[in-house]
Every structure is written in structure tokens, then in C-alpha cells.
């Protein structure tokens, strides 16, 4: 969200040229039929977690989850965070670094594709302890047929030992 005037959103791919990035930014103009922004809807319908400055929050997802929604906000203070998607032990993680000067007026909301198995979302509050943030991470698209196909092949989904 970017209320007020003269707002900018910067998206940069810091990876190598062989690894292009596809990103989209969509304006939400609200209107009379709007029930609120996606970040407002997510924070009202799910449980949130406070992440203190310097702390890490990690949550795994089942193979049926095809994408997750992530919302980060603060109580009006600056928000500095890193959102990481880990896909299995031997793959490079995908990283988003987030900064907003007012995490209450301009919360961060994104939908991240998580195909396959072994997906873990890790949120790191890179600010100091004086700047906690609130995070909600929930499944966005769930495909139950992925679990059924895996079980038919003798798999048990994601297991921890």
C-alpha cells in the first residue's frame, strides 16, 4: 500500500543475467465495493506473529500449498525485513529485502509461488530490537490433488526426522 503522494516501489533483480525475474505490481484503488486491502483482509482473518528485531520466524508448508501470502507491518515505525523461500536442502534460496519507512501506513503484502515439496518461508527482522514487526504467513492456493498424487505413488509428503 502506498497512501499519499509521490510514492515509489523499486523492484531489483540482484541475481545474474541468466536468472531473470518476473514481477508485477498492481494498484488497489478500493472503491465502494472494496472490503479492504489484501493486507487488511489477511491480518483480520489469520493469526499474526510478532517478530522482534533481529529475530527469525520460520514456517514450513505442505506439498499441497502452491503459493503463500505474506503480510508484514509495524506499529508506524520503519520496517526492515528479509523474506526467504527455501525449497529443499540443496537449492538456492529466493530472497526479498523489504524496507518501508512506516509499516502501519504502508504494510508489505506479497503472494509467493511455492511449487514442489520441502517449501519453507523464513522471515528475518533485520532491524534492531526497538523495531518489532507483525507477520502473517498463510497458504494462498492449495492443490489437494498434489497430495493425493504423491500418496498414490507411495510418498508421505514432507516429513521431518
Short mmCIF file of N, CA and C in Angstrom, two decimals:
data_model
loop_
_atom_site.label_atom_id
_atom_site.label_comp_id
_atom_site.label_asym_id
_atom_site.label_seq_id
_atom_site.Cartn_x
_atom_site.Cartn_y
_atom_site.Cartn_z
N UNK A 1 0.84 -1.17 0.00
CA UNK A 1 0.00 0.00 0.00
C UNK A 1 0.88 1.22 0.00
N UNK A 2 0.46 2.24 -0.70
CA UNK A 2 1.25 3.47 -0.76
C UNK A 2 0.33 4.69 -0.74
N UNK A 3 -0.23 5.02 0.42
CA UNK A 3 -1.11 6.19 0.51
C UNK A 3 -0.33 7.49 0.38
N UNK A 4 -1.04 8.56 0.11
CA UNK A 4 -0.40 9.86 -0.03
C UNK A 4 0.07 10.08 -1.45
N UNK A 5 1.02 10.97 -1.61
CA UNK A 5 1.51 11.27 -2.95
C UNK A 5 2.99 10.99 -3.04
N UNK A 6 3.49 10.96 -4.25
CA UNK A 6 4.91 10.76 -4.53
C UNK A 6 5.45 9.48 -3.90
N UNK A 7 4.80 8.37 -4.17
CA UNK A 7 5.26 7.09 -3.66
C UNK A 7 5.95 6.32 -4.78
N UNK A 8 6.92 5.53 -4.42
CA UNK A 8 7.65 4.74 -5.39
C UNK A 8 7.87 3.33 -4.86
N UNK A 9 7.83 2.38 -5.77
CA UNK A 9 8.14 0.99 -5.43
C UNK A 9 9.28 0.57 -6.33
N UNK A 10 10.34 0.07 -5.74
CA UNK A 10 11.51 -0.36 -6.51
C UNK A 10 11.63 -1.87 -6.44
N UNK A 11 11.75 -2.49 -7.61
CA UNK A 11 11.98 -3.93 -7.70
C UNK A 11 13.27 -4.12 -8.48
N UNK A 12 14.25 -4.79 -7.84
CA UNK A 12 15.54 -5.00 -8.47
C UNK A 12 15.90 -6.48 -8.43
N UNK A 13 16.45 -6.96 -9.50
CA UNK A 13 16.98 -8.32 -9.54
C UNK A 13 18.48 -8.21 -9.36
N UNK A 14 18.97 -8.68 -8.22
CA UNK A 14 20.41 -8.60 -7.95
C UNK A 14 21.12 -9.88 -8.38
N UNK A 15 20.37 -10.80 -8.98
CA UNK A 15 20.96 -12.05 -9.45
C UNK A 15 21.68 -11.87 -10.77
N UNK A 16 22.24 -12.96 -11.25
CA UNK A 16 22.95 -12.93 -12.51
C UNK A 16 21.98 -12.81 -13.68
N UNK A 17 22.49 -12.43 -14.82
CA UNK A 17 21.67 -12.22 -16.01
C UNK A 17 20.97 -13.51 -16.45
N UNK A 18 21.53 -14.65 -16.14
CA UNK A 18 20.95 -15.93 -16.53
C UNK A 18 19.69 -16.26 -15.74
N UNK A 19 19.43 -15.52 -14.68
CA UNK A 19 18.27 -15.78 -13.83
C UNK A 19 17.34 -14.55 -13.82
N UNK A 20 16.49 -14.45 -14.85
CA UNK A 20 15.61 -13.28 -14.93
C UNK A 20 14.52 -13.31 -13.87
N UNK A 21 13.90 -12.18 -13.67
CA UNK A 21 12.87 -12.00 -12.66
C UNK A 21 11.59 -11.55 -13.33
N UNK A 22 10.48 -12.15 -12.92
CA UNK A 22 9.17 -11.70 -13.37
C UNK A 22 8.43 -11.19 -12.15
N UNK A 23 8.01 -9.94 -12.19
CA UNK A 23 7.31 -9.33 -11.05
C UNK A 23 6.17 -8.48 -11.57
N UNK A 24 5.17 -8.32 -10.75
CA UNK A 24 4.05 -7.47 -11.12
C UNK A 24 3.62 -6.64 -9.92
N UNK A 25 3.25 -5.41 -10.18
CA UNK A 25 2.74 -4.52 -9.16
C UNK A 25 1.35 -4.10 -9.60
N UNK A 26 0.39 -4.27 -8.73
CA UNK A 26 -0.99 -3.96 -9.07
C UNK A 26 -1.53 -2.92 -8.10
N UNK A 27 -2.17 -1.90 -8.66
CA UNK A 27 -2.77 -0.85 -7.82
C UNK A 27 -4.12 -1.30 -7.31
N UNK A 28 -4.38 -1.04 -6.03
CA UNK A 28 -5.68 -1.34 -5.43
C UNK A 28 -6.33 0.00 -5.11
N UNK A 29 -7.32 0.37 -5.93
CA UNK A 29 -7.96 1.66 -5.77
C UNK A 29 -9.11 1.63 -4.78
N UNK A 30 -9.43 0.48 -4.23
CA UNK A 30 -10.52 0.37 -3.26
C UNK A 30 -11.86 0.52 -3.95
N UNK A 31 -12.60 1.54 -3.62
CA UNK A 31 -13.90 1.77 -4.22
C UNK A 31 -15.01 1.41 -3.26
N UNK A 32 -16.25 1.59 -3.71
CA UNK A 32 -17.40 1.37 -2.84
C UNK A 32 -17.65 -0.10 -2.55
N UNK A 33 -17.20 -1.00 -3.44
CA UNK A 33 -17.43 -2.43 -3.23
C UNK A 33 -16.25 -3.12 -2.56
N UNK A 34 -15.19 -2.38 -2.31
CA UNK A 34 -13.99 -2.96 -1.72
C UNK A 34 -14.21 -3.30 -0.25
N UNK A 35 -13.68 -4.44 0.17
CA UNK A 35 -13.77 -4.84 1.58
C UNK A 35 -12.47 -4.56 2.32
N UNK A 36 -11.53 -3.87 1.67
CA UNK A 36 -10.26 -3.55 2.30
C UNK A 36 -9.11 -4.05 1.46
N UNK A 37 -7.93 -3.64 1.83
CA UNK A 37 -6.74 -4.07 1.10
C UNK A 37 -6.45 -5.53 1.42
N UNK A 38 -5.68 -6.21 0.56
CA UNK A 38 -5.33 -7.61 0.86
C UNK A 38 -4.62 -7.78 2.19
N UNK A 39 -3.78 -6.82 2.57
CA UNK A 39 -3.08 -6.94 3.85
C UNK A 39 -4.05 -6.79 5.03
N UNK A 40 -5.06 -5.92 4.89
CA UNK A 40 -6.06 -5.79 5.95
C UNK A 40 -6.88 -7.07 6.09
N UNK A 41 -7.26 -7.65 4.97
CA UNK A 41 -8.07 -8.87 4.98
C UNK A 41 -7.29 -10.02 5.61
N UNK A 42 -6.02 -10.17 5.23
CA UNK A 42 -5.20 -11.25 5.78
C UNK A 42 -4.96 -11.08 7.27
N UNK A 43 -4.65 -9.86 7.70
CA UNK A 43 -4.38 -9.67 9.13
C UNK A 43 -5.63 -9.83 9.98
N UNK A 44 -6.81 -9.57 9.40
CA UNK A 44 -8.06 -9.74 10.15
C UNK A 44 -8.51 -11.20 10.20
N UNK A 45 -8.14 -12.00 9.20
CA UNK A 45 -8.65 -13.37 9.11
C UNK A 45 -7.67 -14.43 9.59
N UNK A 46 -6.47 -14.06 9.94
CA UNK A 46 -5.50 -15.07 10.39
C UNK A 46 -4.79 -14.59 11.65
N UNK A 47 -4.07 -15.51 12.25
CA UNK A 47 -3.30 -15.14 13.43
C UNK A 47 -1.97 -14.56 13.00
N UNK A 48 -1.59 -13.49 13.65
CA UNK A 48 -0.32 -12.86 13.32
C UNK A 48 0.70 -13.17 14.39
N UNK A 49 1.94 -12.92 14.07
CA UNK A 49 3.03 -13.22 14.98
C UNK A 49 3.95 -12.00 15.05
N UNK A 50 4.32 -11.62 16.25
CA UNK A 50 5.25 -10.51 16.43
C UNK A 50 6.67 -11.04 16.36
N UNK A 51 7.47 -10.40 15.53
CA UNK A 51 8.87 -10.79 15.37
C UNK A 51 9.73 -9.63 15.85
N UNK A 52 10.44 -9.84 16.92
CA UNK A 52 11.29 -8.79 17.48
C UNK A 52 12.47 -8.51 16.56
N UNK A 53 13.08 -7.35 16.72
CA UNK A 53 14.24 -7.00 15.92
C UNK A 53 15.36 -8.02 16.07
N UNK A 54 15.91 -8.48 14.97
CA UNK A 54 16.97 -9.47 14.98
C UNK A 54 16.48 -10.91 15.05
N UNK A 55 15.18 -11.12 15.21
CA UNK A 55 14.65 -12.48 15.35
C UNK A 55 14.28 -13.06 13.99
N UNK A 56 14.08 -14.39 13.99
CA UNK A 56 13.75 -15.14 12.78
C UNK A 56 12.48 -15.94 13.03
N UNK A 57 11.59 -15.95 12.05
CA UNK A 57 10.37 -16.77 12.11
C UNK A 57 10.37 -17.67 10.89
N UNK A 58 10.25 -18.98 11.11
CA UNK A 58 10.29 -19.96 10.04
C UNK A 58 9.04 -20.80 10.08
N UNK A 59 8.42 -21.03 8.90
CA UNK A 59 7.24 -21.87 8.84
C UNK A 59 7.27 -22.74 7.59
N UNK A 60 7.14 -24.06 7.75
CA UNK A 60 7.10 -24.97 6.58
C UNK A 60 5.69 -25.08 6.03
N UNK A 61 5.59 -25.50 4.77
CA UNK A 61 4.30 -25.70 4.12
C UNK A 61 4.26 -27.08 3.46
N UNK A 62 3.07 -27.66 3.41
CA UNK A 62 2.92 -28.98 2.81
C UNK A 62 3.06 -28.89 1.29
N UNK A 63 3.27 -30.01 0.62
CA UNK A 63 3.39 -30.01 -0.84
C UNK A 63 2.11 -29.56 -1.55
N UNK A 64 0.97 -29.59 -0.87
CA UNK A 64 -0.29 -29.17 -1.49
C UNK A 64 -0.37 -27.66 -1.66
N UNK A 65 0.41 -26.91 -0.92
CA UNK A 65 0.37 -25.45 -1.00
C UNK A 65 1.16 -25.01 -2.24
N UNK A 66 0.45 -24.39 -3.18
CA UNK A 66 1.06 -23.94 -4.43
C UNK A 66 1.58 -22.51 -4.34
N UNK A 67 1.02 -21.71 -3.43
CA UNK A 67 1.51 -20.35 -3.20
C UNK A 67 1.11 -19.91 -1.80
N UNK A 68 1.89 -18.98 -1.25
CA UNK A 68 1.62 -18.46 0.09
C UNK A 68 1.49 -16.94 0.01
N UNK A 69 0.73 -16.39 0.96
CA UNK A 69 0.61 -14.94 1.07
C UNK A 69 1.33 -14.49 2.34
N UNK A 70 2.10 -13.42 2.20
CA UNK A 70 2.91 -12.90 3.29
C UNK A 70 2.54 -11.44 3.51
N UNK A 71 2.28 -11.08 4.76
CA UNK A 71 1.98 -9.70 5.11
C UNK A 71 2.87 -9.30 6.27
N UNK A 72 3.56 -8.18 6.13
CA UNK A 72 4.41 -7.63 7.17
C UNK A 72 3.96 -6.21 7.46
N UNK A 73 3.85 -5.86 8.74
CA UNK A 73 3.51 -4.49 9.11
C UNK A 73 4.15 -4.17 10.46
N UNK A 74 4.16 -2.90 10.79
CA UNK A 74 4.67 -2.47 12.08
C UNK A 74 3.67 -1.50 12.70
N UNK A 75 4.01 -0.94 13.82
CA UNK A 75 3.10 -0.04 14.51
C UNK A 75 3.34 1.42 14.12
N UNK A 76 3.85 1.66 12.94
CA UNK A 76 4.10 3.02 12.47
C UNK A 76 5.58 3.35 12.38
N UNK A 77 6.39 2.44 12.84
CA UNK A 77 7.84 2.65 12.79
C UNK A 77 8.38 2.06 11.48
N UNK A 78 9.65 2.32 11.18
CA UNK A 78 10.25 1.73 9.98
C UNK A 78 10.24 0.20 10.06
N UNK A 79 10.10 -0.42 8.90
CA UNK A 79 10.07 -1.88 8.82
C UNK A 79 11.23 -2.31 7.93
N UNK A 80 12.14 -3.10 8.48
CA UNK A 80 13.27 -3.68 7.75
C UNK A 80 13.18 -5.18 7.91
N UNK A 81 13.06 -5.89 6.80
CA UNK A 81 12.92 -7.35 6.92
C UNK A 81 13.47 -8.02 5.66
N UNK A 82 13.65 -9.33 5.80
CA UNK A 82 14.05 -10.17 4.68
C UNK A 82 13.10 -11.37 4.67
N UNK A 83 12.48 -11.63 3.53
CA UNK A 83 11.62 -12.80 3.36
C UNK A 83 12.36 -13.77 2.46
N UNK A 84 12.53 -15.01 2.94
CA UNK A 84 13.29 -16.02 2.20
C UNK A 84 12.40 -17.22 1.92
N UNK A 85 12.49 -17.76 0.73
CA UNK A 85 11.81 -19.00 0.36
C UNK A 85 12.87 -20.06 0.16
N UNK A 86 12.86 -21.08 1.01
CA UNK A 86 13.79 -22.19 0.90
C UNK A 86 13.04 -23.37 0.31
N UNK A 87 13.56 -23.94 -0.76
CA UNK A 87 12.92 -25.07 -1.43
C UNK A 87 13.88 -26.25 -1.43
N UNK A 88 13.83 -27.01 -0.36
CA UNK A 88 14.70 -28.18 -0.25
C UNK A 88 16.08 -27.80 0.23
N UNK A 89 16.86 -28.80 0.63
CA UNK A 89 18.17 -28.52 1.23
C UNK A 89 19.25 -28.10 0.24
N UNK A 90 19.14 -28.47 -1.04
CA UNK A 90 20.22 -28.24 -1.98
C UNK A 90 19.94 -27.15 -3.00
N UNK A 91 18.88 -26.37 -2.81
CA UNK A 91 18.54 -25.31 -3.75
C UNK A 91 18.90 -23.95 -3.16
N UNK A 92 19.19 -23.01 -4.05
CA UNK A 92 19.44 -21.64 -3.60
C UNK A 92 18.14 -21.04 -3.10
N UNK A 93 18.23 -20.28 -2.04
CA UNK A 93 17.01 -19.66 -1.51
C UNK A 93 16.70 -18.40 -2.31
N UNK A 94 15.40 -18.10 -2.38
CA UNK A 94 14.94 -16.86 -3.01
C UNK A 94 14.74 -15.85 -1.89
N UNK A 95 15.24 -14.63 -2.09
CA UNK A 95 15.26 -13.64 -1.02
C UNK A 95 14.64 -12.33 -1.50
N UNK A 96 13.80 -11.75 -0.64
CA UNK A 96 13.27 -10.40 -0.86
C UNK A 96 13.66 -9.56 0.33
N UNK A 97 14.29 -8.42 0.08
CA UNK A 97 14.60 -7.49 1.15
C UNK A 97 13.58 -6.37 1.12
N UNK A 98 12.98 -6.08 2.27
CA UNK A 98 11.87 -5.14 2.34
C UNK A 98 12.24 -4.00 3.26
N UNK A 99 11.94 -2.79 2.81
CA UNK A 99 12.06 -1.61 3.66
C UNK A 99 10.86 -0.70 3.39
N UNK A 100 10.25 -0.22 4.44
CA UNK A 100 9.25 0.83 4.35
C UNK A 100 9.40 1.73 5.57
N UNK A 101 9.26 3.02 5.36
CA UNK A 101 9.50 3.96 6.47
C UNK A 101 8.37 3.98 7.48
N UNK A 102 7.17 3.52 7.10
CA UNK A 102 6.04 3.46 8.02
C UNK A 102 5.29 2.16 7.75
N UNK A 103 5.55 1.14 8.56
CA UNK A 103 4.96 -0.17 8.34
C UNK A 103 3.50 -0.28 8.67
N UNK A 104 2.91 0.74 9.28
CA UNK A 104 1.47 0.75 9.53
C UNK A 104 0.72 1.36 8.36
N UNK A 105 1.24 2.48 7.86
CA UNK A 105 0.61 3.16 6.73
C UNK A 105 0.92 2.46 5.41
N UNK A 106 2.07 1.80 5.32
CA UNK A 106 2.50 1.12 4.11
C UNK A 106 2.97 -0.31 4.42
N UNK A 107 2.06 -1.20 4.75
CA UNK A 107 2.47 -2.59 5.03
C UNK A 107 2.91 -3.29 3.75
N UNK A 108 3.66 -4.37 3.91
CA UNK A 108 4.13 -5.17 2.78
C UNK A 108 3.22 -6.38 2.63
N UNK A 109 2.78 -6.66 1.39
CA UNK A 109 1.96 -7.83 1.11
C UNK A 109 2.43 -8.42 -0.20
N UNK A 110 2.63 -9.75 -0.25
CA UNK A 110 3.05 -10.42 -1.47
C UNK A 110 2.51 -11.83 -1.50
N UNK A 111 2.32 -12.34 -2.71
CA UNK A 111 1.97 -13.74 -2.93
C UNK A 111 3.18 -14.38 -3.60
N UNK A 112 3.66 -15.48 -3.02
CA UNK A 112 4.87 -16.15 -3.49
C UNK A 112 4.51 -17.56 -3.94
N UNK A 113 4.88 -17.92 -5.16
CA UNK A 113 4.66 -19.28 -5.65
C UNK A 113 5.58 -20.25 -4.92
N UNK A 114 5.03 -21.41 -4.52
CA UNK A 114 5.81 -22.42 -3.79
C UNK A 114 5.55 -23.80 -4.39
N UNK A 115 5.92 -24.03 -5.65
CA UNK A 115 5.66 -25.35 -6.23
C UNK A 115 6.61 -26.40 -5.66
N UNK A 116 6.16 -27.64 -5.67
CA UNK A 116 7.01 -28.74 -5.22
C UNK A 116 6.91 -29.01 -3.74
N UNK A 117 7.88 -29.76 -3.24
CA UNK A 117 7.88 -30.16 -1.84
C UNK A 117 9.02 -29.49 -1.09
N UNK A 118 8.93 -29.51 0.23
CA UNK A 118 10.01 -29.00 1.07
C UNK A 118 10.09 -27.49 1.13
N UNK A 119 8.97 -26.79 0.95
CA UNK A 119 8.98 -25.33 0.96
C UNK A 119 8.91 -24.79 2.39
N UNK A 120 9.78 -23.84 2.68
CA UNK A 120 9.83 -23.19 3.98
C UNK A 120 9.95 -21.69 3.75
N UNK A 121 9.12 -20.91 4.43
CA UNK A 121 9.22 -19.45 4.37
C UNK A 121 9.86 -18.99 5.67
N UNK A 122 10.91 -18.18 5.52
CA UNK A 122 11.63 -17.66 6.68
C UNK A 122 11.60 -16.13 6.62
N UNK A 123 11.18 -15.53 7.73
CA UNK A 123 11.13 -14.07 7.83
C UNK A 123 12.15 -13.64 8.87
N UNK A 124 13.04 -12.74 8.46
CA UNK A 124 14.08 -12.23 9.34
C UNK A 124 13.83 -10.74 9.54
N UNK A 125 13.65 -10.32 10.78
CA UNK A 125 13.54 -8.90 11.09
C UNK A 125 14.96 -8.37 11.20
N UNK A 126 15.40 -7.63 10.17
CA UNK A 126 16.78 -7.16 10.12
C UNK A 126 16.97 -5.85 10.88
N UNK A 127 15.91 -5.34 11.50
CA UNK A 127 16.01 -4.11 12.30
C UNK A 127 16.52 -4.46 13.70
N UNK A 128 16.76 -3.42 14.47
CA UNK A 128 17.19 -3.63 15.85
C UNK A 128 15.98 -3.99 16.72
N UNK A 129 16.24 -4.34 17.97
CA UNK A 129 15.20 -4.84 18.87
C UNK A 129 14.11 -3.79 19.13
N UNK A 130 14.39 -2.52 18.92
CA UNK A 130 13.40 -1.47 19.15
C UNK A 130 12.32 -1.44 18.07
N UNK A 131 12.49 -2.19 16.98
CA UNK A 131 11.58 -2.13 15.85
C UNK A 131 10.97 -3.50 15.55
N UNK A 132 10.02 -3.95 16.36
CA UNK A 132 9.36 -5.24 16.07
C UNK A 132 8.43 -5.11 14.86
N UNK A 133 8.10 -6.23 14.26
CA UNK A 133 7.14 -6.24 13.16
C UNK A 133 6.12 -7.34 13.41
N UNK A 134 5.00 -7.23 12.73
CA UNK A 134 3.95 -8.23 12.81
C UNK A 134 3.87 -8.94 11.47
N UNK A 135 3.83 -10.27 11.49
CA UNK A 135 3.83 -11.05 10.25
C UNK A 135 2.66 -12.02 10.23
N UNK A 136 2.07 -12.17 9.05
CA UNK A 136 1.07 -13.21 8.78
C UNK A 136 1.56 -13.97 7.55
N UNK A 137 1.64 -15.28 7.65
CA UNK A 137 2.02 -16.13 6.52
C UNK A 137 0.99 -17.24 6.45
N UNK A 138 0.24 -17.29 5.35
CA UNK A 138 -0.83 -18.26 5.19
C UNK A 138 -0.81 -18.83 3.77
N UNK A 139 -1.31 -20.06 3.59
CA UNK A 139 -1.45 -20.59 2.22
C UNK A 139 -2.39 -19.71 1.40
N UNK A 140 -2.09 -19.55 0.13
CA UNK A 140 -2.93 -18.76 -0.77
C UNK A 140 -3.69 -19.67 -1.72
N UNK A 141 -2.96 -20.53 -2.44
CA UNK A 141 -3.58 -21.53 -3.31
C UNK A 141 -3.14 -22.90 -2.82
N UNK A 142 -4.13 -23.78 -2.55
CA UNK A 142 -3.87 -25.13 -2.08
C UNK A 142 -4.43 -26.11 -3.11
N UNK A 143 -3.59 -27.01 -3.59
CA UNK A 143 -4.00 -28.02 -4.57
C UNK A 143 -3.93 -29.39 -3.90
N UNK A 144 -5.07 -29.87 -3.42
CA UNK A 144 -5.10 -31.15 -2.70
C UNK A 144 -4.75 -32.32 -3.62
N UNK A 145 -4.92 -32.17 -4.93
CA UNK A 145 -4.60 -33.27 -5.84
C UNK A 145 -3.10 -33.56 -5.83
N UNK A 146 -2.27 -32.58 -5.50
CA UNK A 146 -0.83 -32.81 -5.41
C UNK A 146 -0.52 -33.81 -4.30
N UNK A 147 -1.22 -33.73 -3.18
CA UNK A 147 -1.00 -34.66 -2.07
C UNK A 147 -1.54 -36.03 -2.43
N UNK A 148 -2.71 -36.08 -3.08
CA UNK A 148 -3.30 -37.36 -3.48
C UNK A 148 -2.39 -38.07 -4.47
N UNK A 149 -1.82 -37.34 -5.44
CA UNK A 149 -0.91 -37.95 -6.41
C UNK A 149 0.34 -38.47 -5.72
N UNK A 150 0.86 -37.73 -4.75
CA UNK A 150 2.06 -38.15 -4.02
C UNK A 150 1.79 -39.41 -3.20
N UNK A 151 0.63 -39.47 -2.55
CA UNK A 151 0.29 -40.64 -1.75
C UNK A 151 0.05 -41.86 -2.64
N UNK A 152 -0.50 -41.66 -3.82
CA UNK A 152 -0.73 -42.77 -4.74
C UNK A 152 0.59 -43.38 -5.20
N UNK A 153 1.65 -42.55 -5.24
CA UNK A 153 2.97 -43.03 -5.65
C UNK A 153 3.76 -43.60 -4.48
N UNK A 154 3.14 -43.64 -3.30
CA UNK A 154 3.81 -44.21 -2.14
C UNK A 154 4.50 -43.21 -1.27
N UNK A 155 4.42 -41.90 -1.62
CA UNK A 155 5.06 -40.86 -0.83
C UNK A 155 4.23 -40.50 0.38
N UNK A 156 4.85 -39.81 1.31
CA UNK A 156 4.14 -39.37 2.50
C UNK A 156 4.19 -37.86 2.64
N UNK A 157 4.50 -37.15 1.55
CA UNK A 157 4.59 -35.69 1.66
C UNK A 157 5.87 -35.30 2.36
N UNK A 158 5.84 -34.17 3.02
CA UNK A 158 7.01 -33.66 3.70
C UNK A 158 7.08 -34.28 5.09
N UNK A 159 8.20 -34.88 5.42
CA UNK A 159 8.37 -35.49 6.73
C UNK A 159 9.62 -34.90 7.39
N UNK A 160 9.60 -34.86 8.70
CA UNK A 160 10.73 -34.37 9.47
C UNK A 160 11.23 -35.49 10.37
N UNK A 161 12.53 -35.58 10.48
CA UNK A 161 13.08 -36.62 11.36
C UNK A 161 14.10 -36.03 12.29
#
